[in-house]
């Protein structure tokens, strides 16, 4: 593999996007890998910025063509995945890739990239805290929040499959710990 990879995974509401955004602000040599999804945009999300948005049928066609490094059907007809073209685009610039992906995607990416990757599982202090964070985010209806909370309990069982587990009970502490993990990985 021509470069290094940083993988950040967590249940929804654990703070992974906040941590990834912080790391991107500190490291110009790191570039965000835009994942593909078949879900509709939320809030002010834009195609090609937060995600590459496709219909479920188009996503399935891309899978059939072998265009993905990894993909998951996280919810029925709700696919998420990493396009090979996105990996090649970032490595073509000589940059380190950072992924902000669901838990199963994180495990798949670690298996694919092996020692070239640092995988970090971001964990909220509790499932109840996750519920509060998702409600405060204000982007999903309550039934979707309850579905995400139920899924989070199952996703937490994946933590041991990651290189590091980072508990985000205090954001400033979690940001400092993430900085240290990334600095150590990039400098070795």
Coordinates of C-alpha atoms in Angstrom, one line a residue:
X1 CA 0.0 0.0 0.0
X2 CA 1.4 3.4 -0.9
X3 CA 0.3 5.2 2.2
X4 CA -1.1 5.2 5.7
X5 CA -4.7 5.1 6.7
X6 CA -6.6 6.3 9.8
X7 CA -9.9 4.7 10.6
X8 CA -12.3 6.2 13.1
X9 CA -15.5 4.3 13.9
X10 CA -18.2 4.6 16.4
X11 CA -21.9 4.3 17.0
X12 CA -23.9 7.4 15.9
X13 CA -23.5 10.2 18.4
X14 CA -20.2 9.1 19.9
X15 CA -18.4 12.2 18.6
X16 CA -16.4 10.6 15.8
X17 CA -17.1 13.3 13.2
X18 CA -16.1 16.0 15.7
X19 CA -12.8 14.2 16.4
X20 CA -12.1 13.6 12.7
X21 CA -12.8 17.2 11.9
X22 CA -10.4 18.3 14.7
X23 CA -7.6 16.0 13.4
X24 CA -8.1 17.4 9.8
X25 CA -7.7 20.9 11.1
X26 CA -4.3 20.0 12.6
X27 CA -2.9 17.9 9.8
X28 CA -2.7 19.2 6.3
X29 CA -1.2 15.9 5.1
X30 CA -4.4 14.0 6.1
X31 CA -7.4 14.0 3.7
X32 CA -11.0 12.9 4.5
X33 CA -12.3 10.0 2.5
X34 CA -15.8 10.8 1.4
X35 CA -17.9 7.6 1.8
X36 CA -20.7 6.6 -0.5
X37 CA -24.2 6.1 0.8
X38 CA -27.7 5.3 -0.4
X39 CA -29.4 7.3 2.3
X40 CA -30.8 10.8 1.6
X41 CA -28.8 13.8 2.7
X42 CA -29.5 15.1 6.3
X43 CA -29.8 18.8 7.0
X44 CA -27.3 20.8 5.0
X45 CA -25.2 17.8 3.8
X46 CA -23.9 18.2 0.2
X47 CA -23.1 15.5 -2.3
X48 CA -19.4 15.0 -2.6
X49 CA -18.7 16.8 0.7
X50 CA -20.1 14.8 3.6
X51 CA -21.0 11.8 1.4
X52 CA -21.4 10.7 -2.2
X53 CA -25.1 10.1 -2.4
X54 CA -26.5 7.4 -4.7
X55 CA -29.8 5.6 -5.0
X56 CA -29.9 2.1 -3.6
X57 CA -30.0 0.7 -7.2
X58 CA -27.0 2.7 -8.3
X59 CA -25.1 1.6 -5.2
X60 CA -25.9 -2.1 -5.9
X61 CA -24.6 -1.6 -9.5
X62 CA -21.3 -0.1 -8.2
X63 CA -21.0 -3.1 -5.9
X64 CA -21.6 -5.5 -8.8
X65 CA -18.9 -3.7 -10.8
X66 CA -16.3 -4.2 -7.9
X67 CA -15.9 -0.5 -7.3
X68 CA -15.7 -0.7 -3.5
X69 CA -12.9 -1.4 -1.0
X70 CA -15.7 -2.3 1.5
X71 CA -19.4 -1.7 1.9
X72 CA -22.2 -2.6 4.3
X73 CA -26.0 -2.6 4.2
X74 CA -26.3 -0.9 7.6
X75 CA -30.1 -0.7 7.4
X76 CA -32.4 -2.1 4.8
X77 CA -31.6 -0.3 1.5
X78 CA -29.2 2.0 3.4
X79 CA -25.7 1.2 2.1
X80 CA -22.4 2.8 3.1
X81 CA -19.1 2.1 1.5
X82 CA -15.6 3.2 0.5
X83 CA -15.0 3.6 -3.2
X84 CA -11.6 2.4 -4.6
X85 CA -11.5 5.6 -6.7
X86 CA -11.6 7.7 -3.5
X87 CA -8.6 5.8 -2.0
X88 CA -6.6 6.2 -5.2
X89 CA -7.5 9.9 -5.5
X90 CA -6.1 10.7 -2.0
X91 CA -3.1 8.5 -2.2
X92 CA -2.4 9.9 -5.7
X93 CA -1.8 13.3 -3.9
X94 CA 0.6 11.6 -1.4
X95 CA -1.7 12.1 1.5
X96 CA -2.8 10.0 4.5
X97 CA -6.4 8.9 4.3
X98 CA -8.8 9.4 7.2
X99 CA -12.0 7.5 7.4
X100 CA -15.1 8.3 9.4
X101 CA -17.1 5.1 9.0
X102 CA -19.6 2.8 10.8
X103 CA -18.2 0.0 13.0
X104 CA -18.5 -2.8 10.5
X105 CA -16.9 -0.7 7.8
X106 CA -14.0 0.1 10.2
X107 CA -13.4 -3.6 10.9
X108 CA -13.5 -4.3 7.1
X109 CA -11.1 -1.4 6.4
X110 CA -8.6 -2.6 9.0
X111 CA -8.6 -6.1 7.5
X112 CA -8.1 -4.6 4.0
X113 CA -5.3 -2.2 4.9
X114 CA -3.7 -4.2 7.7
X115 CA -0.6 -2.6 9.3
X116 CA -0.9 0.5 7.1
X117 CA -3.9 1.4 9.1
X118 CA -4.6 2.7 12.7
X119 CA -8.2 1.8 13.7
X120 CA -9.8 3.7 16.5
X121 CA -13.1 3.0 18.1
X122 CA -14.8 6.1 19.7
X123 CA -17.0 5.1 22.5
X124 CA -19.6 7.3 24.3
X125 CA -19.7 6.8 28.1
X126 CA -23.1 5.1 27.9
X127 CA -26.0 4.2 25.6
X128 CA -28.2 6.8 27.4
X129 CA -25.6 9.5 26.7
X130 CA -25.7 8.5 23.0
X131 CA -29.5 8.9 23.0
X132 CA -29.1 12.4 24.5
X133 CA -26.5 13.4 21.9
X134 CA -28.6 12.2 19.0
X135 CA -31.7 14.1 20.3
X136 CA -29.6 17.2 20.7
X137 CA -28.2 16.9 17.1
X138 CA -31.7 17.5 15.9
X139 CA -31.3 15.8 12.5
X140 CA -33.4 12.6 13.0
X141 CA -37.0 11.8 14.1
X142 CA -37.4 9.9 17.4
X143 CA -38.1 6.6 15.8
X144 CA -34.8 6.8 13.8
X145 CA -33.0 7.8 17.0
X146 CA -34.3 4.8 18.9
X147 CA -33.2 2.5 16.0
X148 CA -29.7 4.1 16.2
X149 CA -29.6 3.6 19.9
X150 CA -30.6 0.0 19.7
X151 CA -27.9 -0.6 17.0
X152 CA -25.3 1.2 19.2
X153 CA -25.5 -1.4 21.9
X154 CA -24.7 -4.1 19.4
X155 CA -21.9 -2.0 17.7
X156 CA -20.1 -1.5 21.1
X157 CA -19.3 -5.2 21.0
X158 CA -17.0 -4.5 18.1
X159 CA -14.6 -2.3 20.1
X160 CA -12.1 -5.1 20.8
X161 CA -11.5 -5.5 17.1
X162 CA -9.9 -2.1 16.9
X163 CA -6.3 -1.1 17.6
X164 CA -7.4 1.5 20.2
X165 CA -10.6 2.4 22.1
X166 CA -11.1 6.1 22.9
X167 CA -13.9 6.9 25.4
X168 CA -15.4 10.3 24.7
X169 CA -16.8 11.3 28.0
X170 CA -15.0 14.7 27.9
X171 CA -14.5 16.1 24.4
X172 CA -11.3 18.1 25.2
X173 CA -9.7 15.0 26.7
X174 CA -10.8 12.8 23.8
X175 CA -9.4 15.3 21.3
X176 CA -6.0 15.3 23.0
X177 CA -5.9 11.5 23.1
X178 CA -6.8 11.3 19.4
X179 CA -4.0 13.8 18.6
X180 CA -1.5 11.6 20.5
X181 CA -2.7 8.4 18.8
X182 CA -2.5 9.9 15.3
X183 CA 0.9 11.7 16.0
X184 CA 2.4 8.4 17.2
X185 CA 1.1 6.4 14.2
X186 CA 2.2 9.0 11.6
X187 CA 5.7 9.3 13.1
X188 CA 6.4 5.6 13.2

